[in-house]
Amino acid sequence: MMAPVLEDLRRSHADQFVTEFVDVGRDPQAGRQYRIAAIPTQIFFDASGRELFRHEGFMSRQAILDKWRELGVDVRD
């Protein structure tokens, strides 16, 4: 369910933030590296790579954009 949301954000907001999808089934090392306990997990990082927020479970496009705004990013719809 998250794949279409993430793909849309990757295309529509590439100039504002980076959206990456990591398939931890295919890359279990990434799952360990990012301490993934549930799928899906969304992790928001600042420009220096510091984790700002983590959410487990489905997150809508609007909820993701709202979270970026809450974190101080000037995001357009």
Short mmCIF file of N, CA, C and O in Angstrom, two decimals:
data_model
loop_
_atom_site.label_atom_id
_atom_site.label_comp_id
_atom_site.label_asym_id
_atom_site.label_seq_id
_atom_site.Cartn_x
_atom_site.Cartn_y
_atom_site.Cartn_z
N MET A 1 0.80 -1.20 0.00
CA MET A 1 0.00 0.00 0.00
C MET A 1 0.85 1.27 0.00
O MET A 1 0.41 2.30 -0.50
N MET A 2 2.04 1.21 0.57
CA MET A 2 2.89 2.40 0.65
C MET A 2 3.59 2.70 -0.67
O MET A 2 3.90 3.86 -0.94
N ALA A 3 3.83 1.70 -1.48
CA ALA A 3 4.63 1.90 -2.71
C ALA A 3 4.07 3.01 -3.61
O ALA A 3 4.83 3.89 -4.02
N PRO A 4 2.78 3.04 -3.92
CA PRO A 4 2.28 4.13 -4.78
C PRO A 4 2.40 5.50 -4.12
O PRO A 4 2.67 6.50 -4.79
N VAL A 5 2.20 5.57 -2.81
CA VAL A 5 2.33 6.84 -2.08
C VAL A 5 3.76 7.34 -2.18
O VAL A 5 4.01 8.51 -2.50
N LEU A 6 4.71 6.45 -1.92
CA LEU A 6 6.12 6.85 -1.95
C LEU A 6 6.56 7.22 -3.36
O LEU A 6 7.32 8.19 -3.54
N GLU A 7 6.10 6.49 -4.35
CA GLU A 7 6.46 6.81 -5.74
C GLU A 7 5.92 8.18 -6.12
O GLU A 7 6.61 8.98 -6.77
N ASP A 8 4.69 8.47 -5.72
CA ASP A 8 4.11 9.78 -6.00
C ASP A 8 4.93 10.89 -5.34
O ASP A 8 5.26 11.89 -5.97
N LEU A 9 5.28 10.71 -4.08
CA LEU A 9 6.08 11.72 -3.37
C LEU A 9 7.47 11.86 -3.98
O LEU A 9 8.00 12.97 -4.07
N ARG A 10 8.04 10.75 -4.38
CA ARG A 10 9.37 10.79 -5.00
C ARG A 10 9.35 11.67 -6.25
O ARG A 10 10.24 12.48 -6.46
N ARG A 11 8.31 11.54 -7.05
CA ARG A 11 8.20 12.33 -8.28
C ARG A 11 7.76 13.77 -8.01
O ARG A 11 8.34 14.71 -8.54
N SER A 12 6.75 13.94 -7.19
CA SER A 12 6.13 15.26 -7.05
C SER A 12 6.88 16.20 -6.11
O SER A 12 6.68 17.41 -6.19
N HIS A 13 7.74 15.68 -5.25
CA HIS A 13 8.41 16.53 -4.26
C HIS A 13 9.93 16.34 -4.28
O HIS A 13 10.61 16.66 -3.30
N ALA A 14 10.46 15.89 -5.38
CA ALA A 14 11.91 15.63 -5.48
C ALA A 14 12.74 16.88 -5.20
O ALA A 14 13.88 16.77 -4.73
N ASP A 15 12.17 18.04 -5.46
CA ASP A 15 12.92 19.28 -5.22
C ASP A 15 12.85 19.74 -3.77
O ASP A 15 13.50 20.71 -3.40
N GLN A 16 12.06 19.04 -2.93
CA GLN A 16 11.89 19.44 -1.54
C GLN A 16 12.45 18.45 -0.53
O GLN A 16 12.92 18.84 0.52
N PHE A 17 12.36 17.17 -0.84
CA PHE A 17 12.91 16.14 0.04
C PHE A 17 13.12 14.86 -0.77
O PHE A 17 12.55 14.69 -1.84
N VAL A 18 13.96 14.00 -0.24
CA VAL A 18 14.27 12.73 -0.90
C VAL A 18 13.36 11.64 -0.33
O VAL A 18 13.20 11.53 0.88
N THR A 19 12.76 10.88 -1.23
CA THR A 19 11.93 9.75 -0.83
C THR A 19 12.60 8.49 -1.35
O THR A 19 12.83 8.37 -2.55
N GLU A 20 12.91 7.58 -0.44
CA GLU A 20 13.53 6.31 -0.83
C GLU A 20 12.71 5.16 -0.29
O GLU A 20 12.16 5.25 0.80
N PHE A 21 12.65 4.10 -1.05
CA PHE A 21 11.99 2.87 -0.63
C PHE A 21 13.06 1.80 -0.47
O PHE A 21 13.86 1.57 -1.39
N VAL A 22 13.09 1.16 0.69
CA VAL A 22 14.04 0.08 0.93
C VAL A 22 13.22 -1.18 1.20
O VAL A 22 12.41 -1.21 2.12
N ASP A 23 13.43 -2.19 0.38
CA ASP A 23 12.76 -3.47 0.55
C ASP A 23 13.62 -4.32 1.48
O ASP A 23 14.62 -4.90 1.06
N VAL A 24 13.25 -4.37 2.76
CA VAL A 24 14.07 -5.10 3.72
C VAL A 24 13.99 -6.61 3.53
O VAL A 24 14.83 -7.34 4.04
N GLY A 25 13.01 -7.08 2.77
CA GLY A 25 12.96 -8.49 2.42
C GLY A 25 14.09 -8.85 1.48
O GLY A 25 14.69 -9.93 1.56
N ARG A 26 14.42 -7.92 0.58
CA ARG A 26 15.52 -8.13 -0.36
C ARG A 26 16.85 -7.64 0.19
O ARG A 26 17.90 -8.04 -0.30
N ASP A 27 16.80 -6.73 1.16
CA ASP A 27 18.01 -6.16 1.74
C ASP A 27 17.91 -6.21 3.27
O ASP A 27 17.70 -5.18 3.92
N PRO A 28 18.05 -7.40 3.86
CA PRO A 28 17.89 -7.52 5.32
C PRO A 28 18.92 -6.70 6.10
O PRO A 28 18.65 -6.27 7.21
N GLN A 29 20.08 -6.46 5.52
CA GLN A 29 21.09 -5.64 6.19
C GLN A 29 20.54 -4.22 6.43
O GLN A 29 20.76 -3.63 7.49
N ALA A 30 19.82 -3.67 5.47
CA ALA A 30 19.22 -2.35 5.64
C ALA A 30 18.20 -2.38 6.77
O ALA A 30 18.11 -1.42 7.54
N GLY A 31 17.46 -3.46 6.87
CA GLY A 31 16.50 -3.60 7.97
C GLY A 31 17.18 -3.55 9.32
O GLY A 31 16.70 -2.90 10.25
N ARG A 32 18.31 -4.20 9.43
CA ARG A 32 19.08 -4.16 10.68
C ARG A 32 19.67 -2.76 10.90
O ARG A 32 19.62 -2.23 12.01
N GLN A 33 20.23 -2.20 9.85
CA GLN A 33 20.87 -0.88 9.95
C GLN A 33 19.88 0.18 10.45
O GLN A 33 20.24 1.01 11.29
N TYR A 34 18.67 0.14 9.93
CA TYR A 34 17.67 1.14 10.31
C TYR A 34 16.76 0.68 11.44
O TYR A 34 15.79 1.35 11.77
N ARG A 35 17.06 -0.48 12.03
CA ARG A 35 16.32 -1.03 13.17
C ARG A 35 14.81 -1.14 12.86
O ARG A 35 13.97 -0.67 13.61
N ILE A 36 14.51 -1.76 11.72
CA ILE A 36 13.13 -1.94 11.30
C ILE A 36 12.51 -3.10 12.08
O ILE A 36 13.00 -4.22 12.01
N ALA A 37 11.44 -2.81 12.81
CA ALA A 37 10.75 -3.84 13.59
C ALA A 37 9.41 -4.20 12.97
O ALA A 37 8.85 -5.24 13.28
N ALA A 38 8.87 -3.32 12.13
CA ALA A 38 7.56 -3.55 11.50
C ALA A 38 7.60 -3.01 10.09
O ALA A 38 8.35 -2.08 9.79
N ILE A 39 6.79 -3.61 9.24
CA ILE A 39 6.69 -3.16 7.85
C ILE A 39 5.25 -2.73 7.62
O ILE A 39 4.33 -3.49 7.92
N PRO A 40 5.02 -1.54 7.10
CA PRO A 40 6.02 -0.55 6.68
C PRO A 40 6.47 0.33 7.83
O PRO A 40 5.75 0.48 8.83
N THR A 41 7.65 0.90 7.70
CA THR A 41 8.17 1.90 8.62
C THR A 41 8.64 3.08 7.80
O THR A 41 9.34 2.91 6.81
N GLN A 42 8.24 4.27 8.20
CA GLN A 42 8.70 5.49 7.56
C GLN A 42 9.65 6.18 8.53
O GLN A 42 9.34 6.32 9.72
N ILE A 43 10.81 6.59 8.02
CA ILE A 43 11.79 7.30 8.83
C ILE A 43 12.10 8.62 8.14
O ILE A 43 12.42 8.63 6.96
N PHE A 44 12.01 9.68 8.87
CA PHE A 44 12.29 11.02 8.36
C PHE A 44 13.66 11.44 8.89
O PHE A 44 13.89 11.39 10.11
N PHE A 45 14.55 11.85 7.99
CA PHE A 45 15.90 12.27 8.35
C PHE A 45 16.09 13.73 7.98
O PHE A 45 15.53 14.20 6.98
N ASP A 46 16.96 14.42 8.73
CA ASP A 46 17.35 15.76 8.30
C ASP A 46 18.47 15.65 7.28
O ASP A 46 18.92 14.53 6.95
N ALA A 47 18.93 16.78 6.78
CA ALA A 47 19.94 16.78 5.72
C ALA A 47 21.25 16.15 6.15
O ALA A 47 22.00 15.64 5.32
N SER A 48 21.52 16.11 7.44
CA SER A 48 22.78 15.52 7.92
C SER A 48 22.63 14.03 8.23
O SER A 48 23.60 13.37 8.62
N GLY A 49 21.42 13.48 8.06
CA GLY A 49 21.21 12.05 8.30
C GLY A 49 20.70 11.72 9.68
O GLY A 49 20.56 10.54 10.03
N ARG A 50 20.40 12.71 10.49
CA ARG A 50 19.88 12.47 11.84
C ARG A 50 18.39 12.14 11.75
O ARG A 50 17.62 12.83 11.06
N GLU A 51 17.98 11.09 12.43
CA GLU A 51 16.58 10.69 12.43
C GLU A 51 15.75 11.71 13.20
O GLU A 51 16.06 12.05 14.34
N LEU A 52 14.67 12.19 12.56
CA LEU A 52 13.79 13.18 13.17
C LEU A 52 12.50 12.56 13.68
O LEU A 52 11.91 13.03 14.65
N PHE A 53 12.03 11.53 12.97
CA PHE A 53 10.72 10.95 13.28
C PHE A 53 10.66 9.55 12.68
O PHE A 53 11.23 9.30 11.62
N ARG A 54 9.94 8.67 13.36
CA ARG A 54 9.74 7.29 12.89
C ARG A 54 8.28 6.92 13.09
O ARG A 54 7.70 7.22 14.13
N HIS A 55 7.71 6.27 12.09
CA HIS A 55 6.32 5.83 12.16
C HIS A 55 6.24 4.41 11.62
O HIS A 55 6.82 4.10 10.59
N GLU A 56 5.49 3.54 12.33
CA GLU A 56 5.27 2.17 11.87
C GLU A 56 3.82 2.03 11.44
O GLU A 56 2.92 2.49 12.13
N GLY A 57 3.61 1.41 10.29
CA GLY A 57 2.27 1.22 9.74
C GLY A 57 2.06 2.14 8.55
O GLY A 57 2.92 2.93 8.18
N PHE A 58 0.89 2.02 7.94
CA PHE A 58 0.58 2.84 6.77
C PHE A 58 0.56 4.31 7.15
O PHE A 58 0.09 4.69 8.22
N MET A 59 1.05 5.15 6.25
CA MET A 59 1.01 6.60 6.43
C MET A 59 0.58 7.20 5.09
O MET A 59 1.23 6.97 4.07
N SER A 60 -0.47 7.95 5.11
CA SER A 60 -1.00 8.52 3.87
C SER A 60 -0.08 9.61 3.33
O SER A 60 0.76 10.16 4.06
N ARG A 61 -0.29 9.94 2.07
CA ARG A 61 0.47 11.02 1.43
C ARG A 61 0.32 12.31 2.22
O ARG A 61 1.28 13.00 2.51
N GLN A 62 -0.94 12.62 2.58
CA GLN A 62 -1.20 13.86 3.32
C GLN A 62 -0.53 13.85 4.69
O GLN A 62 0.02 14.85 5.13
N ALA A 63 -0.56 12.71 5.37
CA ALA A 63 0.08 12.61 6.68
C ALA A 63 1.59 12.80 6.56
O ALA A 63 2.21 13.43 7.43
N ILE A 64 2.19 12.29 5.50
CA ILE A 64 3.63 12.47 5.29
C ILE A 64 3.94 13.94 5.04
O ILE A 64 4.88 14.49 5.65
N LEU A 65 3.17 14.58 4.18
CA LEU A 65 3.39 16.01 3.92
C LEU A 65 3.17 16.83 5.19
O LEU A 65 3.95 17.75 5.48
N ASP A 66 2.15 16.50 5.96
CA ASP A 66 1.90 17.22 7.21
C ASP A 66 3.06 17.04 8.19
O ASP A 66 3.44 17.99 8.89
N LYS A 67 3.61 15.85 8.24
CA LYS A 67 4.74 15.61 9.14
C LYS A 67 5.95 16.43 8.72
O LYS A 67 6.63 17.02 9.57
N TRP A 68 6.25 16.50 7.41
CA TRP A 68 7.35 17.34 6.95
C TRP A 68 7.12 18.78 7.37
O TRP A 68 8.05 19.47 7.83
N ARG A 69 5.89 19.26 7.24
CA ARG A 69 5.58 20.64 7.66
C ARG A 69 5.82 20.81 9.15
O ARG A 69 6.38 21.81 9.59
N GLU A 70 5.36 19.84 9.93
CA GLU A 70 5.55 19.88 11.38
C GLU A 70 7.04 19.92 11.73
O GLU A 70 7.43 20.55 12.71
N LEU A 71 7.85 19.26 10.91
CA LEU A 71 9.30 19.22 11.14
C LEU A 71 10.00 20.46 10.59
O LEU A 71 11.22 20.56 10.67
N GLY A 72 9.24 21.38 10.01
CA GLY A 72 9.80 22.65 9.58
C GLY A 72 10.13 22.78 8.12
O GLY A 72 10.73 23.77 7.70
N VAL A 73 9.73 21.79 7.32
CA VAL A 73 9.99 21.86 5.88
C VAL A 73 8.79 22.56 5.21
O VAL A 73 7.64 22.21 5.47
N ASP A 74 9.06 23.54 4.39
CA ASP A 74 8.02 24.28 3.67
C ASP A 74 7.60 23.45 2.46
O ASP A 74 8.17 23.58 1.37
N VAL A 75 6.59 22.61 2.65
CA VAL A 75 6.15 21.65 1.62
C VAL A 75 4.86 22.14 0.99
O VAL A 75 3.93 22.53 1.67
N ARG A 76 4.82 22.10 -0.33
CA ARG A 76 3.57 22.44 -1.05
C ARG A 76 2.78 21.15 -1.27
O ARG A 76 3.32 20.07 -1.25
N ASP A 77 1.49 21.30 -1.50
CA ASP A 77 0.64 20.13 -1.78
C ASP A 77 0.70 19.78 -3.23
O ASP A 77 1.05 20.51 -4.07
#
